[in-house]
CSV table of C-alpha atoms in Angstrom, one decimal:
chain,number,residue,atom,x,y,z
A,1,MET,CA,21.6,62.0,-21.8
A,2,ASN,CA,25.2,61.1,-21.1
A,3,ASN,CA,25.6,63.5,-18.2
A,4,ILE,CA,25.2,62.0,-14.7
A,5,SER,CA,22.2,63.6,-13.1
A,6,ARG,CA,22.6,65.9,-10.1
A,7,ARG,CA,20.5,63.5,-8.0
A,8,ALA,CA,22.8,60.5,-9.0
A,9,LEU,CA,25.9,62.5,-8.2
A,10,HIS,CA,24.5,63.6,-4.9
A,11,GLY,CA,23.6,59.9,-4.1
A,12,ILE,CA,27.2,58.9,-4.9
A,13,TYR,CA,28.4,61.6,-2.6
A,14,LEU,CA,26.2,60.5,0.2
A,15,ARG,CA,27.3,56.8,-0.2
A,16,THR,CA,31.0,57.6,-0.5
A,17,ARG,CA,31.4,60.1,2.4
A,18,ARG,CA,29.0,60.5,5.3
A,19,SER,CA,29.1,64.1,6.7
A,20,PRO,CA,26.6,66.0,8.9
A,21,ASN,CA,27.5,69.3,7.2
A,22,ILE,CA,27.0,68.5,3.5
A,23,ARG,CA,24.4,71.3,3.1
A,24,ALA,CA,26.7,73.8,4.8
A,25,MET,CA,29.6,72.8,2.6
A,26,GLN,CA,27.4,73.2,-0.6
A,27,ASN,CA,26.2,76.6,0.5
A,28,ALA,CA,29.7,77.7,1.2
A,29,ALA,CA,30.8,76.4,-2.1
A,30,ALA,CA,28.0,78.2,-3.9
A,31,ARG,CA,29.0,81.5,-2.4
A,32,CYS,CA,32.7,81.1,-3.4
A,33,ASP,CA,33.0,78.7,-6.2
A,34,ARG,CA,36.3,79.6,-7.8
A,35,LEU,CA,36.6,76.2,-9.5
A,36,SER,CA,33.6,76.8,-11.7
A,37,GLU,CA,35.2,79.9,-13.1
A,38,LEU,CA,38.0,77.9,-14.7
A,39,PRO,CA,37.8,76.7,-18.3
A,40,ASN,CA,36.7,73.1,-18.8
A,41,ASN,CA,40.0,71.8,-20.0
A,42,ILE,CA,41.7,73.1,-16.8
A,43,LEU,CA,39.0,71.7,-14.6
A,44,LEU,CA,39.2,68.3,-16.2
A,45,ASP,CA,43.0,68.3,-15.8
A,46,ILE,CA,42.6,69.0,-12.1
A,47,LEU,CA,39.8,66.4,-11.6
A,48,GLU,CA,41.9,63.7,-13.4
A,49,ARG,CA,44.8,64.2,-11.1
A,50,VAL,CA,42.8,63.1,-8.0
A,51,ASP,CA,41.0,60.0,-7.0
A,52,THR,CA,37.9,59.7,-9.1
A,53,LEU,CA,35.6,59.4,-6.1
A,54,ASP,CA,37.0,62.6,-4.7
A,55,ALA,CA,36.4,64.2,-8.2
A,56,LEU,CA,32.8,63.1,-8.1
A,57,ARG,CA,32.3,64.7,-4.6
A,58,THR,CA,33.8,67.9,-5.9
A,59,CYS,CA,31.4,67.9,-8.9
A,60,THR,CA,28.3,67.9,-6.6
A,61,LEU,CA,29.2,71.5,-5.6
A,62,SER,CA,27.9,73.2,-8.7
A,63,LYS,CA,25.6,72.7,-11.7
A,64,ARG,CA,28.4,73.4,-14.1
A,65,LEU,CA,30.8,70.9,-12.5
A,66,MET,CA,28.3,68.0,-12.6
A,67,ARG,CA,28.6,67.9,-16.4
A,68,LEU,CA,32.3,67.1,-16.2
A,69,PRO,CA,32.4,63.5,-15.0
A,70,ALA,CA,31.1,62.3,-18.4
A,71,MET,CA,34.0,64.1,-20.0
A,72,LEU,CA,36.8,62.5,-17.9
A,73,SER,CA,39.4,60.5,-19.8
A,74,ARG,CA,41.3,59.2,-16.7
A,75,PHE,CA,39.8,57.2,-13.9
A,76,ASP,CA,41.3,56.0,-10.7
A,77,ILE,CA,38.4,54.4,-8.7
A,78,ASP,CA,39.8,53.2,-5.4
A,79,ILE,CA,37.9,51.5,-2.6
A,80,CYS,CA,40.3,53.0,-0.1
A,81,SER,CA,38.7,56.3,-0.8
A,82,LEU,CA,35.6,54.9,0.9
A,83,THR,CA,37.2,52.8,3.7
A,84,GLN,CA,39.4,55.6,4.9
A,85,HIS,CA,36.3,57.2,6.4
A,86,HIS,CA,35.3,54.1,8.2
A,87,ASP,CA,35.7,54.3,12.0
A,88,LYS,CA,37.3,50.9,12.6
A,89,ALA,CA,38.0,51.6,16.3
A,90,SER,CA,34.3,52.2,17.0
A,91,HIS,CA,32.5,49.9,14.6
A,92,GLY,CA,35.1,47.3,13.6
A,93,PHE,CA,35.5,46.1,10.0
A,94,ASN,CA,33.8,42.9,9.1
A,95,THR,CA,32.6,41.0,6.0
A,96,ALA,CA,29.4,43.0,5.9
A,97,ASP,CA,31.4,46.2,5.7
A,98,VAL,CA,33.6,44.8,2.9
A,99,VAL,CA,30.4,43.7,0.9
A,100,ARG,CA,28.8,47.1,1.5
A,101,TYR,CA,31.8,49.1,0.3
A,102,ASN,CA,32.3,46.8,-2.7
A,103,ASN,CA,28.7,47.2,-3.7
A,104,THR,CA,29.0,51.0,-3.4
A,105,LEU,CA,32.1,51.0,-5.6
A,106,ALA,CA,30.5,48.7,-8.1
A,107,GLY,CA,27.5,51.0,-8.4
A,108,VAL,CA,29.7,54.1,-8.8
A,109,THR,CA,31.9,52.3,-11.4
A,110,GLU,CA,28.8,51.3,-13.5
A,111,LYS,CA,27.3,54.8,-13.4
A,112,ILE,CA,30.4,56.7,-14.2
A,113,LEU,CA,31.5,54.5,-17.1
A,114,ALA,CA,27.9,54.2,-18.5
A,115,ALA,CA,27.7,58.0,-18.6
A,116,ARG,CA,30.7,58.4,-20.8
A,117,SER,CA,30.2,61.1,-23.5
A,118,PRO,CA,30.3,59.6,-27.1
A,119,GLU,CA,32.5,62.5,-28.1
A,120,ILE,CA,35.3,61.3,-25.8
A,121,HIS,CA,36.7,58.5,-28.0
A,122,THR,CA,39.8,57.6,-25.9
A,123,ILE,CA,40.1,56.8,-22.3
A,124,HIS,CA,43.7,57.3,-21.4
A,125,LYS,CA,43.6,55.5,-18.0
A,126,LEU,CA,41.1,53.2,-16.3
A,127,ARG,CA,42.1,51.8,-12.9
A,128,VAL,CA,39.9,50.1,-10.4
A,129,THR,CA,40.9,48.9,-6.9
A,130,CYS,CA,38.4,46.8,-5.0
A,131,TYR,CA,38.1,43.8,-2.6
A,132,LEU,CA,38.4,40.5,-4.4
A,133,ARG,CA,34.9,39.1,-4.0
A,134,PRO,CA,33.4,37.5,-7.1
A,135,ASP,CA,29.7,38.6,-6.5
A,136,GLU,CA,30.6,42.3,-6.2
A,137,CYS,CA,33.4,42.3,-8.7
A,138,LEU,CA,31.2,41.0,-11.5
A,139,PRO,CA,29.4,44.3,-12.1
A,140,ILE,CA,32.8,46.0,-12.1
A,141,THR,CA,34.4,43.7,-14.6
A,142,ARG,CA,31.3,43.8,-16.8
A,143,ALA,CA,31.5,47.6,-16.8
A,144,PHE,CA,35.2,47.3,-17.7
A,145,ALA,CA,34.4,45.0,-20.6
A,146,SER,CA,31.6,47.2,-21.9
A,147,THR,CA,33.7,50.4,-21.7
A,148,MET,CA,36.6,48.7,-23.6
A,149,ALA,CA,34.2,47.5,-26.2
A,150,ASP,CA,32.8,51.0,-26.8
A,151,HIS,CA,36.0,53.1,-26.3
A,152,LYS,CA,39.7,52.9,-27.0
A,153,VAL,CA,41.4,52.4,-23.6
A,154,ASP,CA,45.1,53.1,-23.5
A,155,LYS,CA,45.8,51.8,-20.0
A,156,ALA,CA,43.5,49.5,-18.1
A,157,GLU,CA,44.4,48.3,-14.6
A,158,PHE,CA,42.6,46.1,-12.1
A,159,VAL,CA,44.0,45.8,-8.6
A,160,PRO,CA,42.1,43.3,-6.4
A,161,ILE,CA,42.9,43.6,-2.6
A,162,LEU,CA,42.2,41.2,0.2
A,163,GLU,CA,40.7,41.5,3.7
A,164,LYS,CA,43.8,40.2,5.4
A,165,PRO,CA,47.5,41.3,5.0
A,166,PHE,CA,49.9,38.4,4.1
A,167,SER,CA,51.2,38.2,7.7
A,168,GLU,CA,47.8,37.2,8.9
A,169,CYS,CA,47.0,34.7,6.1
A,170,THR,CA,47.0,31.0,6.5
A,171,ASN,CA,47.6,28.6,3.7
A,172,GLY,CA,43.9,28.1,3.4
A,173,ASP,CA,43.3,31.8,3.1
A,174,LEU,CA,45.8,32.0,0.2
A,175,LEU,CA,44.2,29.1,-1.6
A,176,CYS,CA,40.7,30.7,-1.0
A,177,TYR,CA,41.8,34.0,-2.4
A,178,ALA,CA,43.3,32.4,-5.5
A,179,LYS,CA,40.0,30.5,-6.1
A,180,ARG,CA,38.1,33.8,-5.9
A,181,PHE,CA,40.4,35.3,-8.5
A,182,ASN,CA,39.9,32.3,-10.9
A,183,ILE,CA,36.1,32.7,-10.5
A,184,CYS,CA,36.4,36.4,-11.4
A,185,LEU,CA,38.5,35.6,-14.4
A,186,GLY,CA,36.0,33.0,-15.6
A,187,ASP,CA,33.0,35.1,-15.0
A,188,CYS,CA,34.1,37.9,-17.3
A,189,PRO,CA,37.2,37.0,-19.4
A,190,ALA,CA,36.5,39.9,-21.8
A,191,ALA,CA,37.4,42.4,-19.1
A,192,PHE,CA,40.7,40.7,-18.4
A,193,ALA,CA,41.5,40.4,-22.1
A,194,GLY,CA,41.7,44.2,-22.3
A,195,LEU,CA,43.8,44.8,-19.2
A,196,THR,CA,47.3,46.3,-19.6
A,197,CYS,CA,48.3,46.1,-16.0
A,198,LEU,CA,47.5,43.6,-13.2
A,199,TRP,CA,48.8,43.5,-9.7
A,200,LEU,CA,48.0,40.3,-7.7
A,201,SER,CA,48.8,39.6,-4.1
A,202,ASN,CA,48.4,36.9,-1.5
A,203,LEU,CA,47.3,34.2,-3.8
A,204,ARG,CA,48.3,30.5,-3.8
A,205,PHE,CA,47.0,28.7,-6.9
A,206,ALA,CA,46.1,25.1,-6.7
A,207,ASP,CA,47.4,24.4,-10.2
A,208,GLN,CA,50.8,25.4,-11.5
A,209,LEU,CA,49.1,26.2,-14.9
A,210,ASP,CA,46.7,28.8,-13.4
A,211,ILE,CA,49.2,31.7,-13.9
A,212,PRO,CA,49.9,30.7,-17.5
A,213,ASN,CA,46.1,30.6,-18.0
A,214,ILE,CA,45.8,34.2,-16.6
A,215,LEU,CA,48.5,35.3,-19.0
A,216,SER,CA,46.8,33.7,-22.0
A,217,THR,CA,43.5,35.4,-21.1
A,218,CYS,CA,45.1,38.9,-20.5
A,219,LYS,CA,46.2,39.3,-24.1
A,220,ARG,CA,47.0,43.0,-23.8
A,221,LEU,CA,48.9,42.8,-20.6
A,222,GLU,CA,52.0,44.9,-20.4
A,223,SER,CA,52.8,44.9,-16.7
A,224,LEU,CA,52.3,42.0,-14.2
A,225,ARG,CA,53.2,42.1,-10.5
A,226,LEU,CA,52.9,39.1,-8.3
A,227,SER,CA,53.3,39.8,-4.6
A,228,HIS,CA,53.3,36.8,-2.3
A,229,CYS,CA,51.8,34.7,-5.1
A,230,ASP,CA,52.8,31.2,-6.1
A,231,ALA,CA,51.5,27.7,-6.8
A,232,GLY,CA,53.0,26.1,-3.7
A,233,ILE,CA,56.5,25.8,-2.3
A,234,GLY,CA,58.9,24.8,-4.9
A,235,SER,CA,56.6,25.6,-7.9
A,236,VAL,CA,57.9,27.0,-11.1
A,237,LEU,CA,56.5,30.2,-12.8
A,238,MET,CA,56.3,29.7,-16.5
A,239,VAL,CA,55.9,32.9,-18.5
A,240,GLU,CA,55.1,33.2,-22.2
A,241,HIS,CA,53.4,36.4,-23.5
A,242,ASP,CA,53.7,38.5,-26.6
A,243,GLN,CA,53.0,41.9,-25.0
A,244,LEU,CA,54.4,41.8,-21.5
A,245,VAL,CA,56.9,44.6,-20.9
A,246,GLU,CA,57.4,44.4,-17.1
A,247,LEU,CA,57.3,41.4,-14.7
A,248,ILE,CA,57.7,41.8,-10.9
A,249,VAL,CA,57.8,38.7,-8.8
A,250,ASP,CA,58.0,39.7,-5.1
A,251,GLN,CA,58.2,37.5,-2.1
A,252,GLY,CA,56.7,34.2,-3.4
A,253,VAL,CA,58.0,30.7,-2.9
A,254,PHE,CA,58.7,29.9,-6.5
A,255,ALA,CA,61.8,27.7,-7.1
A,256,ALA,CA,62.4,29.5,-10.4
A,257,VAL,CA,61.0,31.6,-13.1
A,258,HIS,CA,61.2,30.3,-16.7
A,259,LEU,CA,60.8,33.0,-19.4
A,260,TYR,CA,60.1,31.0,-22.5
A,261,GLY,CA,59.0,33.6,-25.0
A,262,VAL,CA,58.5,37.2,-23.8
A,263,PRO,CA,59.8,39.2,-26.8
A,264,LYS,CA,58.8,42.7,-25.4
A,265,LEU,CA,60.0,42.2,-21.8
A,266,GLN,CA,62.2,45.1,-20.8
A,267,HIS,CA,62.1,45.1,-16.9
A,268,LEU,CA,62.3,42.0,-14.7
A,269,THR,CA,62.3,42.0,-10.9
A,270,PHE,CA,62.6,38.8,-8.9
A,271,ASN,CA,62.9,38.8,-5.1
A,272,CYS,CA,63.2,35.8,-2.8
A,273,TRP,CA,63.7,32.6,-4.7
A,274,TRP,CA,64.3,29.3,-3.1
A,275,TYR,CA,66.9,27.3,-5.0
A,276,GLN,CA,70.1,27.9,-6.9
A,277,ALA,CA,68.9,28.6,-10.4
A,278,PRO,CA,66.3,31.3,-10.0
A,279,LEU,CA,65.9,32.3,-13.7
A,280,THR,CA,65.9,30.6,-17.1
A,281,PHE,CA,65.9,33.0,-20.1
A,282,GLY,CA,64.4,32.0,-23.4
A,283,CYS,CA,63.5,34.6,-25.9
A,284,VAL,CA,63.9,38.0,-24.1
A,285,PRO,CA,65.7,40.1,-26.7
A,286,GLN,CA,64.6,43.5,-25.2
A,287,LEU,CA,65.4,42.8,-21.5
A,288,SER,CA,67.5,45.7,-20.3
A,289,LYS,CA,66.7,46.2,-16.6
A,290,LEU,CA,67.2,43.4,-14.1
A,291,SER,CA,66.6,43.5,-10.3
A,292,LEU,CA,67.4,40.6,-8.0
A,293,GLY,CA,67.0,40.5,-4.3
A,294,LYS,CA,67.4,37.7,-1.7
A,295,ARG,CA,68.3,37.1,1.9
A,296,GLY,CA,71.1,34.7,1.7
A,297,ARG,CA,71.0,31.7,4.1
A,298,THR,CA,73.7,29.1,4.8
A,299,LEU,CA,72.4,26.8,2.1
A,300,THR,CA,71.9,29.5,-0.5
A,301,ARG,CA,73.9,28.6,-3.6
A,302,ASN,CA,76.0,31.4,-5.1
A,303,LEU,CA,75.2,32.7,-8.5
A,304,GLN,CA,77.6,33.1,-11.4
A,305,LEU,CA,76.4,36.0,-13.5
A,306,SER,CA,78.1,34.6,-16.6
A,307,GLN,CA,75.9,31.6,-16.4
A,308,LEU,CA,72.7,33.3,-15.3
A,309,LEU,CA,72.9,36.0,-18.0
A,310,ALA,CA,74.3,33.8,-20.8
A,311,ASN,CA,71.3,34.4,-23.0
A,312,VAL,CA,70.8,38.0,-22.0
A,313,PRO,CA,73.6,40.2,-23.2
A,314,SER,CA,71.4,43.3,-23.3
A,315,ILE,CA,71.3,44.3,-19.6
A,316,ARG,CA,71.9,48.0,-19.2
A,317,ASP,CA,70.6,48.5,-15.7
A,318,MET,CA,71.2,46.0,-12.9
A,319,HIS,CA,70.1,46.1,-9.2
A,320,LEU,CA,71.3,43.4,-6.7
A,321,ASP,CA,69.9,43.5,-3.2
A,322,PHE,CA,71.6,41.4,-0.6
A,323,VAL,CA,69.2,42.4,2.2
A,324,SER,CA,72.1,42.8,4.7
A,325,GLU,CA,72.9,39.1,4.5
A,326,LYS,CA,75.2,36.7,2.5
A,327,ILE,CA,76.8,37.9,-0.7
A,328,TRP,CA,75.4,35.4,-3.2
A,329,VAL,CA,77.3,36.4,-6.4
A,330,VAL,CA,80.7,34.9,-7.2
A,331,PRO,CA,83.5,37.1,-8.5
A,332,GLU,CA,84.4,36.0,-12.0
A,333,CYS,CA,87.2,36.9,-14.4
A,334,PRO,CA,86.5,39.6,-17.1
A,335,LYS,CA,87.1,37.0,-19.9
A,336,VAL,CA,83.9,35.1,-19.0
A,337,LEU,CA,81.8,37.9,-17.6
A,338,THR,CA,82.4,40.7,-20.2
A,339,PRO,CA,80.2,39.0,-22.9
A,340,VAL,CA,77.1,39.4,-20.7
A,341,LEU,CA,77.9,42.7,-19.1
A,342,ARG,CA,79.4,44.7,-21.9
A,343,LYS,CA,76.3,46.9,-22.3
A,344,LEU,CA,75.8,47.5,-18.5
A,345,GLU,CA,75.5,51.2,-17.8
A,346,ILE,CA,74.0,51.5,-14.3
A,347,LEU,CA,74.7,49.2,-11.3
A,348,ASN,CA,73.1,49.4,-7.9
A,349,LEU,CA,74.4,47.1,-5.1
A,350,ASP,CA,72.0,47.4,-2.1
A,351,ASN,CA,72.2,46.4,1.5
A,352,ILE,CA,75.7,45.1,1.7
A,353,PRO,CA,76.3,44.3,5.4
A,354,GLU,CA,78.5,46.7,7.4
A,355,GLY,CA,82.1,45.7,7.9
A,356,PHE,CA,82.3,43.8,4.6
A,357,ASP,CA,85.3,44.5,2.4
A,358,ILE,CA,83.6,45.9,-0.7
A,359,ALA,CA,86.6,45.5,-2.9
A,360,TRP,CA,85.0,42.4,-4.4
A,361,THR,CA,82.7,44.6,-6.4
A,362,MET,CA,85.6,45.6,-8.6
A,363,PHE,CA,85.1,42.4,-10.6
A,364,ILE,CA,81.9,43.8,-12.1
A,365,LEU,CA,83.7,47.1,-12.9
A,366,GLU,CA,86.4,45.2,-14.9
A,367,ALA,CA,83.8,43.3,-16.9
A,368,ALA,CA,81.4,46.1,-17.6
A,369,SER,CA,83.4,48.5,-19.7
A,370,SER,CA,80.3,50.7,-20.5
A,371,LEU,CA,79.4,51.3,-16.9
A,372,ARG,CA,78.6,54.9,-16.2
A,373,GLU,CA,77.1,54.9,-12.7
A,374,LEU,CA,77.9,52.8,-9.6
A,375,CYS,CA,75.8,53.1,-6.4
A,376,ILE,CA,76.5,51.0,-3.3
A,377,MET,CA,74.5,51.0,-0.1
A,378,VAL,CA,75.9,49.5,3.1
A,379,TRP,CA,73.3,48.6,5.7
A,380,ASP,CA,73.2,46.1,8.6
A,381,HIS,CA,69.5,46.6,9.4
A,382,TYR,CA,67.9,43.2,8.5
A,383,TRP,CA,69.8,41.2,11.1
A,384,CYS,CA,68.1,43.1,14.0
A,385,LYS,CA,64.7,42.7,12.2
A,386,LEU,CA,65.2,38.9,12.2
A,387,VAL,CA,66.0,38.9,15.9
A,388,ILE,CA,62.7,40.7,16.6
A,389,GLN,CA,60.6,38.6,14.3
A,390,GLN,CA,62.1,35.1,14.5
A,391,GLY,CA,64.6,34.9,17.4
A,392,ASP,CA,68.2,33.9,16.8
A,393,PRO,CA,68.8,34.2,13.0
A,394,ARG,CA,71.3,31.3,13.1
A,395,LYS,CA,68.5,28.9,14.1
A,396,GLN,CA,66.6,30.1,10.9
A,397,GLY,CA,69.5,29.1,8.6
A,398,TYR,CA,71.1,32.6,8.4
A,399,PRO,CA,74.9,32.4,8.5
A,400,GLU,CA,77.3,34.5,10.6
A,401,LYS,CA,78.5,37.6,8.8
A,402,ALA,CA,81.1,36.7,6.2
A,403,ASN,CA,82.8,38.8,3.5
A,404,GLY,CA,82.1,38.5,-0.1
A,405,GLY,CA,84.6,36.8,-2.4
A,406,LYS,CA,88.1,38.2,-2.7
A,407,TRP,CA,89.1,40.0,-5.9
A,408,GLN,CA,92.4,41.5,-7.0
A,409,THR,CA,92.1,44.1,-9.8
A,410,SER,CA,94.2,43.4,-12.9
A,411,ALA,CA,97.4,45.4,-13.1
A,412,GLY,CA,97.1,48.5,-15.3
A,413,PHE,CA,93.3,48.3,-15.4
A,414,LYS,CA,91.6,51.6,-16.4
A,415,HIS,CA,87.9,52.3,-16.8
A,416,LYS,CA,87.1,55.1,-19.3
A,417,ASN,CA,83.3,55.4,-18.9
A,418,LEU,CA,82.6,55.4,-15.2
A,419,LEU,CA,81.4,58.9,-14.4
A,420,LYS,CA,79.7,58.7,-11.0
A,421,LEU,CA,80.2,56.8,-7.8
A,422,THR,CA,77.7,57.0,-4.9
A,423,ILE,CA,78.1,55.2,-1.5
A,424,TYR,CA,75.4,55.3,1.2
A,425,GLY,CA,76.5,54.3,4.6
A,426,PHE,CA,80.1,55.5,4.0
A,427,GLN,CA,82.5,55.6,7.0
A,428,PRO,CA,86.0,57.0,6.8
A,429,ASN,CA,87.7,53.6,7.7
A,430,GLU,CA,90.5,51.9,5.9
A,431,ASN,CA,88.2,49.6,4.0
A,432,MET,CA,86.1,52.3,2.4
A,433,VAL,CA,88.8,54.9,2.0
A,434,GLN,CA,91.0,52.4,0.1
A,435,TYR,CA,88.0,51.4,-2.1
A,436,VAL,CA,87.2,55.0,-3.1
A,437,ARG,CA,90.9,55.7,-3.7
A,438,ARG,CA,91.1,52.6,-5.9
A,439,ILE,CA,88.0,53.8,-7.9
A,440,ARG,CA,89.6,57.2,-8.4
A,441,GLU,CA,92.7,55.5,-9.8
A,442,VAL,CA,91.0,53.3,-12.3
A,443,ALA,CA,88.1,55.6,-13.4
A,444,VAL,CA,90.1,58.1,-15.4
A,445,ASN,CA,87.1,60.1,-16.4
A,446,MET,CA,85.3,60.2,-13.1
A,447,ARG,CA,83.2,63.4,-12.6
A,448,GLU,CA,81.4,62.9,-9.3
A,449,ILE,CA,81.9,61.0,-6.1
A,450,SER,CA,79.1,61.2,-3.5
A,451,LEU,CA,79.8,59.7,-0.1
A,452,HIS,CA,76.9,59.7,2.4
A,453,ASP,CA,76.7,58.4,6.0
A,454,VAL,CA,73.0,59.3,6.3
A,455,LYS,CA,71.4,57.9,9.5
A,456,GLU,CA,67.7,57.7,9.9
A,457,ALA,CA,66.0,56.1,12.9
A,458,CYS,CA,64.2,52.8,12.3
A,459,GLU,CA,60.7,52.8,13.7
A,460,ARG,CA,60.6,49.0,14.3
A,461,CYS,CA,63.8,48.3,16.1
A,462,GLY,CA,65.8,51.5,16.6
A,463,ASP,CA,68.5,50.5,14.1
A,464,LEU,CA,69.8,53.1,11.7
A,465,ASP,CA,69.1,53.4,8.0
A,466,PRO,CA,72.0,54.8,6.0
A,467,LYS,CA,69.9,55.7,3.0
A,468,THR,CA,67.3,58.5,2.9
A,469,LYS,CA,66.0,60.8,0.2
A,470,VAL,CA,66.5,63.8,2.5
A,471,ILE,CA,69.9,64.7,1.3
A,472,THR,CA,70.0,67.9,3.4
A,473,ARG,CA,70.1,65.7,6.5
A,474,SER,CA,73.0,63.6,5.4
A,475,LYS,CA,76.7,64.1,6.1
A,476,VAL,CA,78.4,64.2,2.7
A,477,TYR,CA,82.1,63.2,2.5
A,478,PRO,CA,84.8,64.5,2.1
A,479,ASN,CA,83.5,66.8,4.9
A,480,ASN,CA,86.9,68.0,6.2
A,481,LEU,CA,90.5,68.4,5.1
A,482,ILE,CA,91.7,65.2,6.8
A,483,VAL,CA,89.2,62.9,5.0
A,484,ARG,CA,89.8,64.6,1.7
A,485,ARG,CA,93.5,64.0,2.1
A,486,MET,CA,92.9,60.3,3.0
A,487,ILE,CA,90.8,59.8,-0.2
A,488,SER,CA,93.1,61.8,-2.4
A,489,LEU,CA,96.2,60.0,-1.2
A,490,ARG,CA,97.6,57.7,-3.9
A,491,SER,CA,98.4,54.1,-3.1
A,492,SER,CA,102.1,53.6,-2.4
């Protein structure tokens, strides 16, 4: 029988959420069970939109509902659904708790996946989040492998989490966590071979070849995210994979990322590199979205986009984050830059420090003739964050504020494709008003200019964040006749 028994479901409920009023809840649900009146397809759609453990708890409320877990085609089994009910203030949270919750999750995962109905041939999503501990992870990875052997799984994701956040990890912790992951990988390679998405964090591999080994094992992998992962300071990440579509490298200490052969890669994010040549592009014919972010220090070498992107003329969406520090791109003439930016359509320039002359950004506009949308965010927040965390930023190698490179727009330059300009952190001073006025002159087909000075309090240090999604709280310029006239005024 493929259905999970009522006793098993009730046991799962008891293990995943302790409550003194379970019987009262079930009696109330029996008297007014509106969910059970819905058709199966609607019920399944509802259950598949919530965490799977919450869905299992719901299914204990009626005899009809308890048949549905075997019919689910989307699973999101997250250990946080268990730990959120743990009273850390009263009982603490130690290794024994981690082991207990991991074992509970492993048991639930095995039962729910083993009870799959043979009539459901395709699992659209299978995602498991658990603590990275080999002994308790092995039943989970074996259940993964068995499920993928018996069913077609469209999306399979494994998210291992650690007991400590990165800020509390020592070098020994990072090495230990990486060793744990390698053990999990070796214990059940069949499970990892079927993964399409993998998010690793807080791992320092002892061997620079460990990550290439992970990639060679995860043959179906389409998305890889590495947060605070590396093989030691100054190590190089070497990537070669036939199926990888998205790669995110966030806050490691890699000297560079070498993309040798990634024919399906479309989206690349690389934040916080160490040296002057962060990327080497080999075969990446489909790469269209590039995100780079770095806090520039005094010794940070500037990047020339014409050299960095020489082998990647297909970028359509580019995001550069300066983290309120040094501007680390060099203005270049259109003749050398146009070949690599001719397909660029969307450009986001984030966290340019306040007070900078942003006219230097015009060099990209001149080179990117296909550009349709330009978004600039001006923010001085990170400087105060550094003062709180590290003391005087100058002693940490961060320079005094300095403008980006100078740029003089070519005489007679006109841009025919730019349709939208958005600036967050706008102030009606000479610098920004002149910039907007110049954009209006050169962008002959401009349809929309949105200027926001949104201010949102920062919880950590009381600074102000000029970007927020709550547009109704923002002040949108031109907000009065004087500012409108300033922007509309033509240069003499």
